[in-house]
CSV table of C-alpha atoms and ligand atoms in Angstrom, one decimal:
chain,number,residue,atom,x,y,z
E,262,MET,CA,142.3,98.4,33.7
E,263,PRO,CA,145.8,99.9,33.9
E,264,MET,CA,147.9,99.2,30.9
E,265,GLY,CA,150.2,96.2,31.0
E,266,ARG,CA,148.2,94.2,33.6
E,267,MET,CA,148.4,90.5,32.8
E,268,THR,CA,145.3,88.7,34.0
E,269,LEU,CA,145.2,85.0,34.8
E,270,SER,CA,143.1,84.2,31.8
E,271,LYS,CA,145.4,86.0,29.4
E,272,PHE,CA,148.5,84.4,31.0
E,273,LEU,CA,147.0,80.9,30.6
E,274,ILE,CA,146.1,81.5,27.0
E,275,GLU,CA,149.6,82.7,26.3
E,276,ASN,CA,151.3,79.9,28.3
E,277,VAL,CA,149.3,76.8,27.8
E,278,GLY,CA,147.0,77.5,24.9
E,279,GLY,CA,149.3,75.7,22.4
E,280,THR,CA,150.1,72.6,24.5
E,281,ARG,CA,148.4,69.2,24.7
E,282,ASP,CA,144.9,69.8,25.9
E,283,GLY,CA,146.2,73.3,26.6
E,284,ALA,CA,142.9,75.1,25.9
E,285,ALA,CA,141.1,72.7,28.3
E,286,LEU,CA,143.8,73.1,30.9
E,287,ALA,CA,143.5,76.9,30.7
E,288,ALA,CA,139.8,76.7,31.0
E,289,LEU,CA,140.1,74.3,34.0
E,290,LEU,CA,142.4,76.7,35.9
E,291,VAL,CA,140.0,79.5,35.2
E,292,ASP,CA,137.3,77.3,36.8
E,293,VAL,CA,139.6,76.8,39.8
E,294,ALA,CA,140.0,80.5,40.1
E,295,ALA,CA,136.2,80.9,40.2
E,296,ALA,CA,136.0,78.4,43.1
E,297,VAL,CA,138.8,80.3,44.8
E,298,LYS,CA,136.9,83.6,44.5
E,299,ALA,CA,133.8,82.0,46.0
E,300,ILE,CA,135.8,80.6,48.9
E,301,ALA,CA,137.7,83.9,49.5
E,302,ALA,CA,134.3,85.6,49.8
E,303,LEU,CA,133.2,83.1,52.4
E,304,CYS,CA,136.5,83.3,54.4
E,305,SER,CA,136.3,87.1,54.4
E,306,LYS,CA,133.0,87.1,56.1
E,307,GLY,CA,134.5,85.3,59.2
E,308,ALA,CA,131.9,84.7,61.9
E,309,LEU,CA,129.3,86.6,59.9
E,310,SER,CA,129.2,83.7,57.4
E,311,GLY,CA,127.8,81.4,60.1
E,312,ALA,CA,130.4,79.0,58.7
E,313,THR,CA,133.0,79.1,61.6
E,314,GLY,CA,133.1,76.7,64.5
E,315,SER,CA,133.0,72.9,64.0
E,316,LEU,CA,130.6,70.3,62.8
E,317,ASP,CA,129.8,67.0,64.4
E,318,SER,CA,131.2,65.3,61.4
E,319,ILE,CA,134.6,63.6,61.2
E,320,ASN,CA,136.4,63.4,57.8
E,321,VAL,CA,138.4,60.5,56.4
E,322,GLN,CA,141.5,61.9,58.1
E,323,GLY,CA,139.8,61.5,61.5
E,324,GLU,CA,139.6,65.3,61.8
E,325,THR,CA,136.6,67.3,63.0
E,326,GLN,CA,135.2,69.1,59.9
E,327,LYS,CA,134.5,72.8,59.9
E,328,PRO,CA,131.6,74.2,58.0
E,329,LEU,CA,134.1,76.1,55.8
E,330,ASP,CA,135.8,72.8,55.0
E,331,VAL,CA,132.6,71.4,53.6
E,332,LEU,CA,131.5,74.6,51.9
E,333,SER,CA,134.9,75.0,50.2
E,334,ASN,CA,134.8,71.3,49.1
E,335,ASN,CA,131.4,71.9,47.6
E,336,GLU,CA,132.7,74.9,45.6
E,337,PHE,CA,135.4,72.8,44.0
E,338,VAL,CA,133.2,69.8,43.4
E,339,ASN,CA,130.6,72.0,41.7
E,340,VAL,CA,133.0,73.7,39.3
E,341,PHE,CA,134.7,70.4,38.4
E,342,GLN,CA,131.4,68.5,38.0
E,343,MET,CA,129.8,71.3,35.8
E,344,GLY,CA,133.0,72.3,34.0
E,345,GLY,CA,133.3,69.4,31.6
E,346,LEU,CA,137.1,69.4,31.9
E,347,VAL,CA,137.8,66.6,34.3
E,348,ALA,CA,136.9,62.8,34.3
E,349,GLY,CA,137.1,62.5,38.1
E,350,LEU,CA,138.1,64.3,41.3
E,351,ALA,CA,139.5,63.4,44.7
E,352,SER,CA,139.5,65.6,47.8
E,353,GLU,CA,140.9,65.5,51.4
E,354,GLU,CA,137.3,65.9,52.5
E,355,MET,CA,135.9,62.9,50.7
E,356,ASP,CA,136.6,59.2,51.5
E,357,ASP,CA,136.8,58.1,47.8
E,358,PRO,CA,137.3,59.8,44.4
E,359,ILE,CA,134.2,60.8,42.4
E,360,PRO,CA,134.0,59.9,38.7
E,361,ILE,CA,132.2,62.4,36.5
E,362,GLU,CA,129.1,60.7,35.0
E,363,ALA,CA,126.4,61.6,32.5
E,364,PRO,CA,124.7,64.0,32.1
E,365,ASN,CA,127.9,65.9,33.2
E,366,ARG,CA,130.5,66.0,30.4
E,367,ARG,CA,134.0,64.6,31.1
E,368,GLY,CA,137.4,66.1,30.2
E,369,PRO,CA,141.0,64.9,29.9
E,370,PHE,CA,142.1,65.7,33.5
E,371,LEU,CA,141.8,64.5,37.1
E,372,ALA,CA,141.5,67.1,39.8
E,373,VAL,CA,142.9,66.4,43.3
E,374,PHE,CA,142.6,69.0,46.0
E,375,ASP,CA,142.6,70.0,49.7
E,376,PRO,CA,139.7,72.5,49.6
E,377,LEU,CA,140.7,74.3,52.8
E,378,ASP,CA,144.1,73.7,54.3
E,379,GLY,CA,145.0,75.0,57.7
E,380,SER,CA,141.3,75.1,58.7
E,381,SER,CA,142.3,74.9,62.4
E,382,ASN,CA,143.2,78.6,61.9
E,383,ILE,CA,139.8,79.7,60.7
E,384,ASP,CA,138.3,80.5,64.1
E,385,VAL,CA,141.3,82.6,65.0
E,386,ASN,CA,141.3,84.5,61.7
E,387,VAL,CA,144.8,83.3,60.6
E,388,SER,CA,145.5,82.7,56.9
E,389,VAL,CA,144.2,79.5,55.3
E,390,GLY,CA,144.4,78.2,51.8
E,391,SER,CA,143.3,75.7,49.1
E,392,ILE,CA,145.7,73.4,47.3
E,393,PHE,CA,145.1,71.7,43.9
E,394,SER,CA,146.9,69.3,41.7
E,395,ILE,CA,145.9,68.4,38.1
E,396,LEU,CA,146.8,65.0,36.5
E,397,HIS,CA,146.0,63.4,33.1
E,398,ALA,CA,142.9,61.2,33.1
E,399,PRO,CA,142.9,57.8,31.3
E,400,GLU,CA,142.2,58.1,27.5
E,401,SER,CA,138.9,56.2,28.0
E,402,GLY,CA,137.6,58.8,30.5
E,403,ASP,CA,136.5,55.9,32.8
E,404,THR,CA,138.3,56.4,36.1
E,405,VAL,CA,139.1,54.2,39.1
E,406,ALA,CA,141.0,55.0,42.3
E,407,GLY,CA,144.2,53.7,40.9
E,408,ASP,CA,144.2,56.4,38.2
E,409,TYR,CA,145.0,59.0,40.8
E,410,LEU,CA,148.0,57.2,42.2
E,411,GLN,CA,150.5,58.9,39.8
E,412,PRO,CA,153.9,60.2,41.0
E,413,GLY,CA,154.0,63.9,41.5
E,414,GLN,CA,156.4,64.4,38.6
E,415,ARG,CA,153.4,63.5,36.3
E,416,GLN,CA,151.4,66.5,37.4
E,417,VAL,CA,150.1,68.7,34.6
E,418,ALA,CA,149.5,71.7,36.8
E,419,ALA,CA,149.5,72.5,40.5
E,420,GLY,CA,148.8,75.5,42.7
E,421,TYR,CA,147.3,77.1,45.8
E,422,ALA,CA,145.1,79.9,46.9
E,423,LEU,CA,146.1,81.9,50.0
E,424,TYR,CA,143.2,83.6,51.8
E,425,GLY,CA,145.2,86.3,53.6
E,426,PRO,CA,145.1,90.1,53.7
E,427,ALA,CA,145.1,89.7,50.0
E,428,THR,CA,143.8,86.6,48.1
E,429,LEU,CA,146.5,85.1,46.0
E,430,MET,CA,146.7,82.2,43.5
E,431,VAL,CA,150.2,80.7,42.9
E,432,LEU,CA,150.4,78.1,40.2
E,433,THR,CA,152.6,76.2,37.8
E,434,VAL,CA,151.9,74.5,34.5
E,435,GLY,CA,155.5,73.2,34.3
E,436,SER,CA,157.2,76.4,33.1
E,437,GLY,CA,158.0,78.3,36.3
E,438,THR,CA,155.9,79.3,39.4
E,439,HIS,CA,153.8,82.4,39.1
E,440,GLY,CA,151.7,84.4,41.5
E,441,PHE,CA,148.4,86.3,40.9
E,442,THR,CA,146.6,88.7,43.2
E,443,LEU,CA,142.9,89.1,43.3
E,444,ASP,CA,141.7,92.6,42.3
E,445,ARG,CA,138.5,92.5,44.3
E,446,GLU,CA,137.1,95.6,42.6
E,447,VAL,CA,137.1,94.0,39.1
E,448,GLY,CA,137.2,90.3,40.2
E,449,ASN,CA,140.3,89.5,38.2
E,450,PHE,CA,143.5,87.7,39.2
E,451,VAL,CA,146.4,89.9,38.1
E,452,LEU,CA,149.9,88.6,37.6
E,453,THR,CA,151.9,90.2,40.4
E,454,HIS,CA,154.7,87.7,41.0
E,455,PRO,CA,156.0,86.3,37.7
E,456,ASP,CA,158.6,83.5,37.7
E,457,ILE,CA,159.1,83.3,41.5
E,458,GLN,CA,162.6,82.1,42.6
E,459,ILE,CA,163.3,80.7,46.1
E,460,PRO,CA,166.7,82.0,47.5
E,461,ALA,CA,169.1,79.0,47.7
E,462,ASP,CA,170.1,80.0,51.3
E,463,THR,CA,168.0,81.0,54.3
E,464,SER,CA,168.1,81.6,58.0
E,465,GLU,CA,164.5,80.8,58.6
E,466,PHE,CA,163.1,77.4,59.5
E,467,ALA,CA,159.6,76.2,60.1
E,468,ILE,CA,158.7,73.1,62.2
E,469,ASN,CA,156.3,72.2,65.0
E,470,THR,CA,158.9,71.9,67.8
E,471,SER,CA,156.3,70.4,70.2
E,472,ASN,CA,157.0,67.1,68.3
E,473,GLU,CA,160.7,67.3,69.0
E,474,ARG,CA,160.8,64.2,71.2
E,475,PHE,CA,159.4,62.2,68.2
E,476,TRP,CA,161.9,63.3,65.6
E,477,GLU,CA,164.6,61.2,63.9
E,478,PRO,CA,168.2,62.2,64.9
E,479,PRO,CA,169.0,64.0,61.6
E,480,VAL,CA,166.1,66.4,62.2
E,481,THR,CA,167.1,66.9,65.8
E,482,ARG,CA,170.7,67.6,64.7
E,483,TYR,CA,169.6,70.1,62.1
E,484,VAL,CA,167.2,72.0,64.4
E,485,SER,CA,169.7,72.0,67.3
E,486,GLU,CA,172.3,73.6,65.0
E,487,CYS,CA,169.8,76.3,63.9
E,488,LYS,CA,168.9,77.0,67.5
E,489,ALA,CA,172.6,77.2,68.5
E,490,GLY,CA,173.0,80.1,66.0
E,491,LYS,CA,176.3,82.0,66.1
E,492,THR,CA,177.5,79.8,69.0
E,493,GLY,CA,177.1,76.6,67.0
E,494,PRO,CA,178.4,75.0,63.9
E,495,ARG,CA,176.3,77.1,61.6
E,496,GLU,CA,178.0,80.3,62.9
E,497,ARG,CA,174.9,82.4,62.2
E,498,ASP,CA,171.6,83.0,63.9
E,499,PHE,CA,168.3,81.6,62.6
E,500,ASN,CA,164.7,82.6,63.0
E,501,MET,CA,161.7,80.2,63.4
E,502,ARG,CA,158.2,80.4,62.1
E,503,TRP,CA,155.2,78.0,62.5
E,504,ILE,CA,151.8,79.1,61.2
E,505,ALA,CA,150.2,75.6,61.1
E,506,SER,CA,148.9,76.5,57.6
E,507,MET,CA,151.1,74.8,55.0
E,508,VAL,CA,149.9,77.2,52.3
E,509,ALA,CA,151.1,80.2,54.3
E,510,GLU,CA,154.4,78.6,55.1
E,511,VAL,CA,155.1,77.6,51.5
E,512,HIS,CA,154.1,81.1,50.3
E,513,ARG,CA,156.5,82.7,52.8
E,514,ILE,CA,159.3,80.4,51.5
E,515,LEU,CA,158.5,81.3,47.8
E,516,MET,CA,158.6,85.0,48.7
E,517,ARG,CA,161.8,85.1,50.9
E,518,GLY,CA,163.3,81.6,51.2
E,519,GLY,CA,163.1,79.2,54.2
E,520,ILE,CA,162.9,75.5,55.0
E,521,PHE,CA,159.6,73.8,56.0
E,522,MET,CA,159.7,70.5,57.8
E,523,TYR,CA,157.0,68.1,58.8
E,524,PRO,CA,159.3,65.1,59.0
E,525,ARG,CA,158.7,61.5,59.7
E,526,ASP,CA,158.2,61.1,63.5
E,527,THR,CA,157.3,58.3,65.9
E,528,LYS,CA,154.3,60.1,67.3
E,529,ASP,CA,152.0,57.8,65.4
E,530,PRO,CA,153.9,54.9,63.8
E,531,SER,CA,150.9,54.3,61.4
E,532,LYS,CA,151.5,57.7,59.9
E,533,PRO,CA,155.0,58.3,58.3
E,534,GLY,CA,154.2,62.0,58.4
E,535,ARG,CA,151.3,64.3,58.9
E,536,LEU,CA,150.9,65.8,55.4
E,537,ARG,CA,149.1,64.1,52.6
E,538,LEU,CA,151.0,63.2,49.4
E,539,LEU,CA,148.5,63.7,46.6
E,540,TYR,CA,146.9,67.0,47.5
E,541,GLU,CA,149.5,68.7,49.8
E,542,ALA,CA,153.0,67.4,49.3
E,543,ASN,CA,152.9,66.8,45.6
E,544,PRO,CA,151.4,70.1,44.4
E,545,MET,CA,153.6,72.1,46.9
E,546,SER,CA,156.7,70.2,45.7
E,547,PHE,CA,155.9,70.9,42.1
E,548,LEU,CA,155.6,74.6,42.8
E,549,VAL,CA,158.8,74.6,44.9
E,550,GLU,CA,160.9,72.8,42.3
E,551,GLN,CA,159.6,75.1,39.6
E,552,ALA,CA,160.8,78.0,41.7
E,553,GLY,CA,164.3,76.6,42.1
E,554,GLY,CA,163.8,74.9,45.5
E,555,VAL,CA,164.1,71.3,46.6
E,556,SER,CA,161.4,69.0,48.1
E,557,SER,CA,162.3,65.7,49.8
E,558,THR,CA,161.0,63.1,52.2
E,559,GLY,CA,164.5,63.4,53.8
E,560,ARG,CA,165.6,60.4,51.9
E,561,GLU,CA,164.2,60.8,48.4
E,562,ARG,CA,162.8,63.4,46.0
E,563,LEU,CA,159.2,63.8,46.9
E,564,LEU,CA,157.9,64.0,43.3
E,565,ASP,CA,159.4,60.6,42.6
E,566,LEU,CA,157.2,58.8,45.1
E,567,VAL,CA,154.6,56.4,43.6
E,568,PRO,CA,151.5,56.7,45.8
E,569,SER,CA,149.9,53.6,47.2
E,570,GLN,CA,146.6,55.2,48.4
E,571,ILE,CA,144.6,58.4,47.9
E,572,HIS,CA,145.1,59.7,51.5
E,573,GLN,CA,148.6,58.5,52.0
E,574,ARG,CA,150.8,60.7,54.3
E,575,VAL,CA,154.5,61.4,53.8
E,576,PRO,CA,157.4,63.3,55.5
E,577,VAL,CA,157.9,66.7,53.9
E,578,ILE,CA,161.1,68.8,53.9
E,579,LEU,CA,161.0,71.6,51.3
E,580,GLY,CA,162.3,75.0,50.5
E,581,SER,CA,165.7,76.7,50.0
E,582,ARG,CA,168.0,74.3,48.1
E,583,ASN,CA,171.1,74.5,50.2
E,584,GLU,CA,169.3,74.0,53.5
E,585,VAL,CA,167.1,71.1,52.3
E,586,GLU,CA,170.2,69.4,50.7
E,587,ARG,CA,172.0,69.8,54.1
E,588,LEU,CA,169.2,68.1,56.0
E,589,VAL,CA,169.0,65.3,53.3
E,590,ARG,CA,172.8,64.9,53.8
E,591,TYR,CA,172.2,64.6,57.6
E,592,HIS,CA,169.7,61.8,56.9
E,593,ALA,CA,172.2,60.0,54.7
E,594,GLU,CA,175.0,60.3,57.3
E,595,TYR,CA,172.6,59.0,60.0
E,596,ASP,CA,171.5,56.1,57.8
E,597,THR,CA,175.1,55.1,57.1
E,598,GLY,CA,176.3,55.7,60.7
E,599,THR,CA,178.6,58.5,59.8
E,600,ASP,CA,176.6,61.3,61.4
E,601,LYS,CA,178.0,63.8,63.9
E,602,PRO,CA,175.1,64.8,66.2
E,603,TYR,CA,175.4,68.3,67.6
E,604,GLU,CA,176.0,68.6,71.3
E,605,SER,CA,175.3,72.1,72.7
E,606,PRO,CA,178.3,73.3,74.8
E,607,LEU,CA,175.8,74.4,77.4
E,608,PHE,CA,175.3,70.7,78.3
E,609,SER,CA,178.9,69.4,77.9
E,610,GLU,CA,181.1,68.3,80.8
E,611,ARG,CA,182.5,71.8,81.5
E,612,GLY,CA,179.3,73.6,80.3
E,613,LEU,CA,177.0,75.9,82.3
E,614,TYR,CA,174.4,73.2,83.0
E,615,ARG,CA,176.4,70.1,84.2
E,616,SER,CA,174.3,66.9,83.8
A,904,LIG,P1,144.5,71.4,59.2
A,904,LIG,O1,144.0,71.6,57.9
A,904,LIG,O2,143.8,70.2,59.9
A,904,LIG,O3,144.5,72.7,60.1
A,904,LIG,O4,146.0,70.9,59.1
A,904,LIG,C1,146.9,71.8,58.4
A,904,LIG,C2,148.1,71.0,58.1
A,904,LIG,O5,147.8,69.9,57.3
A,904,LIG,C3,149.1,71.9,57.3
A,904,LIG,O6,148.6,73.0,56.6
A,904,LIG,C4,150.0,72.4,58.5
A,904,LIG,O7,151.3,72.7,58.1
A,904,LIG,C5,150.0,71.3,59.5
A,904,LIG,O8,148.8,70.6,59.2
A,904,LIG,C6,150.0,71.8,60.9
A,904,LIG,O9,150.1,70.6,61.7
A,904,LIG,P2,150.2,70.8,63.3
A,904,LIG,O10,148.8,71.3,63.7
A,904,LIG,O11,150.5,69.5,63.8
A,904,LIG,O12,151.3,71.8,63.6
């Protein structure tokens, strides 16, 4: 191994070994890495794994499950059930949390995860990921669903795996956000992106614009200004990305800045957003804040939200500080009736396209 390469295991021993339950947390994150390596191997086989396509089953989200969704979920469930480091686990793919029971040993944490995020991209070979969040378990070790409903600011650790051209793990234990790349030849995760910092400014926004007619006015105002570029109030051009895989979007933002928006919309009034709070928004918000970024619902800090149910959905706006804070300001101006919606000159009275 070349000199000076910091492996995930060594990094964890040096950074969490001395904290409360630190040794157990380090061991738990090594277990997560083992599940990630198994899932990475499955994803890299593509259609050869026989795990592409869709199943007949529907998960609690009302979404058609993919074989890789189920296989990835099984990988995480197995490492958590056998590892003796958690008292319970909750997953996007399972209706209810699972308590760890004898003969399996319990530990001081709760694991919450989306085993395979962006799975609609599997069959077209676009990057997918896994997302995890680690919380403290009750002292007694006996868990009920309510034990998982902790605000995101109480997370002990969080991270994601990105199954792309390279397999990466990006995680935080509350002291910065750090990226590790899987060296497939030796099977180690190597520290390649220490202390990631998100640029405060950006010219790149990510949103599914097919939902535009459902957005709230502050979001419409913000996106219209970005699209107006140099001709509009922002006086500079913007670029747009949408991968439909949150892990890939967040990773791009951690690497070069950006703003990701899956805002509240009126598409389905029963859903205040698409993304799930406990195992998508909270872990990603922890990572983003630890990298100097901002994560909001548009009206409040996302990590302050007190969850009311395991699979609760929330609006998510996260990324480069100055852009997220601008959009939060637009929400406040709208809510107080002081907003100034942007009108493209192309559609004004004397514009090119007269209404
Ligand atoms: P899937 O896991 O069902 O593909 O959903 C992925 C996701 O939760 C998140 O990763 C994406 O950012 C978002 O949904 C994409 O949503 P749209 O398909 O509505 O663009």
